[in-house]
Amino acid sequence: MSDSDQVWEVIRARSFAGKYIILDKDYLAKKYISFISRDIAEQSIYSYIENELGLVISFAKKEIIVEEPTEEDRDLLDLEGFITSS
């Protein structure tokens, strides 16, 4: 991708044991995924890409990072009990 390529940024909070504790960010190139809705993002993005758009996903790269929470994390996640103060 180049700096001029447009992307969709999809931010989803994932739950575990009824608490939102994982913030998942996906970046999808608009040249391949021309449209994505909230409804699609709330379901399976991979299913939409393969079954609705007819594209084949050969691989996906996910990076898992554990770090101090940002203000965005605090706004979107249920962090009580998961964060220790320094």
Coordinates of N, CA, C and O in Angstrom, one line a residue:
M1 N 0.8 -1.2 0.0 CA 0.0 0.0 0.0 C 0.9 1.2 0.0 O 2.0 1.2 0.5
S2 N 0.3 2.3 -0.5 CA 1.1 3.6 -0.5 C 0.4 4.5 0.5 O -0.7 4.3 0.9
D3 N 1.0 5.7 0.7 CA 0.5 6.7 1.6 C -0.8 7.2 1.1 O -1.6 7.7 1.9
S4 N -1.0 7.2 -0.2 CA -2.3 7.8 -0.8 C -3.4 6.8 -0.8 O -4.6 7.2 -1.1
D5 N -3.2 5.5 -0.5 CA -4.3 4.5 -0.5 C -5.2 4.8 0.7 O -4.8 5.1 1.8
Q6 N -6.5 4.7 0.4 CA -7.5 4.9 1.4 C -7.8 3.6 2.1 O -7.8 2.5 1.4
V7 N -8.1 3.6 3.4 CA -8.4 2.4 4.1 C -9.7 2.7 5.0 O -10.0 3.8 5.4
W8 N -10.3 1.6 5.3 CA -11.4 1.6 6.3 C -10.7 1.3 7.6 O -9.9 0.3 7.7
E9 N -11.0 2.0 8.7 CA -10.6 1.6 10.0 C -11.8 1.1 10.8 O -12.7 1.9 11.0
V10 N -11.8 -0.1 11.2 CA -12.9 -0.7 11.9 C -12.4 -1.0 13.3 O -11.4 -1.8 13.5
I11 N -13.0 -0.4 14.3 CA -12.6 -0.5 15.7 C -13.7 -1.3 16.4 O -14.9 -0.8 16.4
R12 N -13.4 -2.4 17.0 CA -14.4 -3.2 17.7 C -13.9 -3.6 19.1 O -12.8 -3.9 19.3
A13 N -14.8 -3.5 20.1 CA -14.5 -3.9 21.4 C -15.0 -5.4 21.5 O -16.1 -5.7 21.2
R14 N -14.1 -6.2 22.0 CA -14.4 -7.7 22.1 C -14.6 -8.0 23.6 O -13.9 -7.5 24.5
S15 N -15.5 -8.9 23.9 CA -15.9 -9.2 25.3 C -15.3 -10.6 25.7 O -15.2 -11.5 24.8
F16 N -15.1 -10.7 26.9 CA -14.7 -11.9 27.6 C -15.3 -11.9 29.0 O -15.2 -11.0 29.7
A17 N -16.1 -13.0 29.2 CA -16.8 -13.1 30.5 C -17.7 -11.9 30.8 O -17.8 -11.4 31.9
G18 N -18.3 -11.4 29.7 CA -19.3 -10.3 29.8 C -18.7 -8.9 30.0 O -19.4 -7.9 30.2
K19 N -17.3 -8.8 29.9 CA -16.7 -7.5 30.0 C -15.9 -7.3 28.7 O -15.3 -8.1 28.1
Y20 N -16.0 -6.0 28.2 CA -15.2 -5.6 27.0 C -13.8 -5.3 27.5 O -13.5 -4.3 28.1
I21 N -12.8 -6.2 27.1 CA -11.4 -6.1 27.5 C -10.4 -6.1 26.4 O -9.2 -6.0 26.6
I22 N -10.9 -6.3 25.2 CA -10.0 -6.3 24.0 C -10.5 -5.3 23.0 O -11.6 -5.3 22.6
L23 N -9.6 -4.4 22.6 CA -9.9 -3.5 21.5 C -9.2 -4.0 20.2 O -8.0 -4.1 20.1
D24 N -10.1 -4.3 19.2 CA -9.6 -4.9 18.0 C -9.7 -3.8 16.9 O -10.8 -3.2 16.7
K25 N -8.6 -3.5 16.2 CA -8.6 -2.6 15.1 C -8.2 -3.3 13.8 O -7.2 -3.9 13.8
D26 N -9.1 -3.1 12.8 CA -8.8 -3.7 11.5 C -8.7 -2.6 10.5 O -9.4 -1.6 10.6
Y27 N -7.8 -2.7 9.6 CA -7.6 -1.8 8.5 C -7.7 -2.5 7.2 O -7.0 -3.5 6.9
L28 N -8.7 -2.0 6.4 CA -9.1 -2.7 5.1 C -8.9 -1.7 3.9 O -9.4 -0.6 4.0
A29 N -8.2 -2.1 2.9 CA -7.9 -1.3 1.8 C -9.2 -1.1 1.0 O -9.9 -2.0 0.6
K30 N -9.6 0.2 0.8 CA -10.8 0.5 0.0 C -10.7 0.1 -1.4 O -11.8 -0.1 -2.1
K31 N -9.5 -0.1 -2.0 CA -9.4 -0.5 -3.4 C -9.9 -2.0 -3.5 O -10.3 -2.4 -4.6
Y32 N -10.0 -2.7 -2.4 CA -10.5 -4.1 -2.4 C -11.8 -4.2 -1.8 O -12.7 -4.9 -2.2
I33 N -12.0 -3.4 -0.7 CA -13.3 -3.4 0.0 C -13.9 -2.1 -0.1 O -13.6 -1.1 0.6
S34 N -14.7 -1.9 -1.1 CA -15.2 -0.5 -1.5 C -16.3 -0.1 -0.5 O -16.6 1.1 -0.4
F35 N -17.0 -1.0 0.2 CA -18.0 -0.6 1.2 C -18.0 -1.6 2.4 O -17.8 -2.8 2.2
I36 N -18.2 -1.0 3.5 CA -18.4 -1.8 4.7 C -19.4 -1.0 5.7 O -19.2 0.2 5.8
S37 N -20.3 -1.7 6.2 CA -21.3 -1.0 7.1 C -21.1 -1.4 8.5 O -20.3 -2.4 8.8
R38 N -21.7 -0.7 9.4 CA -21.7 -1.1 10.9 C -22.2 -2.5 11.0 O -21.7 -3.3 11.8
D39 N -23.3 -2.9 10.3 CA -23.9 -4.2 10.5 C -22.9 -5.3 10.0 O -22.7 -6.3 10.7
I40 N -22.2 -5.0 8.9 CA -21.1 -6.0 8.5 C -20.0 -6.1 9.5 O -19.6 -7.2 9.9
A41 N -19.6 -5.0 10.1 CA -18.5 -4.9 11.0 C -18.9 -5.7 12.3 O -18.1 -6.2 13.0
E42 N -20.2 -5.6 12.7 CA -20.7 -6.3 13.9 C -20.8 -7.8 13.7 O -20.9 -8.5 14.7
Q43 N -20.8 -8.2 12.5 CA -20.9 -9.7 12.2 C -19.4 -10.1 11.9 O -18.5 -9.7 12.5
S44 N -19.3 -10.9 10.8 CA -18.0 -11.5 10.4 C -17.5 -10.7 9.2 O -18.1 -10.9 8.1
I45 N -16.4 -9.9 9.4 CA -15.9 -9.2 8.2 C -15.3 -10.2 7.2 O -15.4 -10.0 6.0
Y46 N -14.7 -11.3 7.7 CA -14.1 -12.2 6.8 C -15.1 -12.9 6.0 O -15.0 -13.2 4.8
S47 N -16.3 -13.3 6.6 CA -17.4 -13.9 5.9 C -17.9 -12.9 4.8 O -18.2 -13.4 3.6
Y48 N -18.0 -11.7 5.1 CA -18.5 -10.7 4.1 C -17.5 -10.6 2.9 O -17.9 -10.6 1.8
I49 N -16.2 -10.6 3.2 CA -15.2 -10.4 2.2 C -15.3 -11.7 1.3 O -15.3 -11.5 0.0
E50 N -15.3 -12.8 1.9 CA -15.3 -14.0 1.0 C -16.6 -14.4 0.4 O -16.7 -14.7 -0.8
N51 N -17.7 -14.3 1.2 CA -19.0 -14.8 0.7 C -19.8 -13.8 -0.1 O -20.5 -14.1 -1.0
E52 N -19.7 -12.5 0.3 CA -20.5 -11.5 -0.3 C -19.7 -10.8 -1.5 O -20.2 -10.6 -2.5
L53 N -18.4 -10.5 -1.2 CA -17.6 -9.9 -2.2 C -16.9 -10.9 -3.2 O -16.4 -10.5 -4.2
G54 N -16.8 -12.2 -2.8 CA -16.2 -13.2 -3.6 C -14.7 -13.1 -3.7 O -14.1 -13.6 -4.6
L55 N -14.1 -12.5 -2.7 CA -12.7 -12.4 -2.6 C -12.1 -13.5 -1.8 O -12.8 -14.1 -1.0
V56 N -10.9 -13.9 -2.1 CA -10.2 -15.0 -1.3 C -9.2 -14.4 -0.4 O -8.4 -13.6 -0.8
I57 N -9.3 -14.7 0.9 CA -8.3 -14.2 1.8 C -7.2 -15.3 1.9 O -7.5 -16.4 2.4
S58 N -6.1 -14.9 1.4 CA -5.0 -15.9 1.5 C -4.3 -15.9 2.8 O -3.8 -16.9 3.3
F59 N -4.3 -14.8 3.5 CA -3.7 -14.7 4.9 C -4.2 -13.4 5.5 O -4.6 -12.5 4.8
A60 N -4.2 -13.4 6.8 CA -4.5 -12.2 7.6 C -3.4 -12.0 8.6 O -2.9 -13.0 9.2
K61 N -3.0 -10.8 8.8 CA -2.0 -10.5 9.8 C -2.6 -9.8 11.0 O -3.2 -8.8 10.8
K62 N -2.5 -10.4 12.2 CA -2.9 -9.7 13.4 C -1.7 -9.5 14.3 O -0.9 -10.4 14.5
E63 N -1.7 -8.4 14.9 CA -0.6 -8.0 15.8 C -1.3 -7.8 17.2 O -2.2 -7.0 17.3
I64 N -0.9 -8.6 18.2 CA -1.4 -8.5 19.5 C -0.4 -7.7 20.4 O 0.7 -8.1 20.5
I65 N -0.9 -6.6 20.9 CA 0.0 -5.8 21.7 C -0.6 -5.6 23.1 O -1.8 -5.4 23.3
V66 N 0.2 -5.8 24.1 CA -0.3 -5.5 25.5 C 0.5 -4.3 26.0 O 1.8 -4.3 26.0
E67 N -0.2 -3.3 26.3 CA 0.4 -2.0 26.8 C -0.5 -1.3 27.7 O -1.6 -1.7 27.9
E68 N 0.0 -0.2 28.3 CA -0.8 0.6 29.2 C -2.0 1.1 28.4 O -1.8 1.5 27.2
P69 N -3.2 1.2 29.0 CA -4.3 1.7 28.2 C -4.3 3.1 27.9 O -3.7 4.0 28.6
T70 N -4.8 3.4 26.7 CA -4.9 4.8 26.2 C -6.2 5.4 26.7 O -7.1 4.6 27.2
E71 N -6.5 6.6 26.4 CA -7.8 7.2 26.7 C -8.9 6.5 25.9 O -10.0 6.3 26.4
E72 N -8.6 6.2 24.6 CA -9.5 5.4 23.8 C -9.9 4.1 24.4 O -11.0 3.7 24.5
D73 N -8.9 3.4 25.0 CA -9.1 2.1 25.7 C -10.0 2.3 26.9 O -11.0 1.6 27.1
R74 N -9.7 3.4 27.6 CA -10.6 3.6 28.8 C -12.0 4.0 28.5 O -12.9 3.6 29.2
D75 N -12.2 4.6 27.3 CA -13.5 5.0 26.9 C -14.3 3.8 26.4 O -15.5 3.7 26.6
L76 N -13.7 2.8 25.7 CA -14.4 1.7 25.0 C -14.4 0.4 25.8 O -15.1 -0.5 25.4
L77 N -13.5 0.3 26.8 CA -13.3 -1.0 27.4 C -13.7 -1.0 28.9 O -13.7 0.1 29.5
D78 N -14.1 -2.1 29.4 CA -14.4 -2.3 30.8 C -13.1 -2.8 31.5 O -12.8 -3.9 31.6
L79 N -12.3 -1.8 32.0 CA -11.0 -2.2 32.5 C -10.9 -2.3 34.0 O -9.8 -2.7 34.5
E80 N -12.0 -2.1 34.7 CA -11.9 -2.3 36.2 C -11.5 -3.7 36.5 O -12.0 -4.6 36.0
G81 N -10.5 -3.8 37.4 CA -10.0 -5.1 37.8 C -8.9 -5.7 36.9 O -8.3 -6.6 37.3
F82 N -8.7 -5.1 35.7 CA -7.7 -5.6 34.8 C -6.5 -4.7 34.8 O -5.5 -5.0 34.2
I83 N -6.6 -3.5 35.3 CA -5.5 -2.5 35.3 C -5.0 -2.3 36.7 O -5.8 -2.0 37.6
T84 N -3.7 -2.4 36.8 CA -3.1 -2.1 38.1 C -2.5 -0.7 38.0 O -1.9 -0.4 37.0
S85 N -2.6 0.1 39.1 CA -1.9 1.4 39.0 C -0.5 1.3 39.4 O 0.0 0.4 40.1
S86 N 0.4 2.1 38.7 CA 1.8 2.0 38.9 C 2.2 2.9 40.1 O 1.7 3.8 40.4

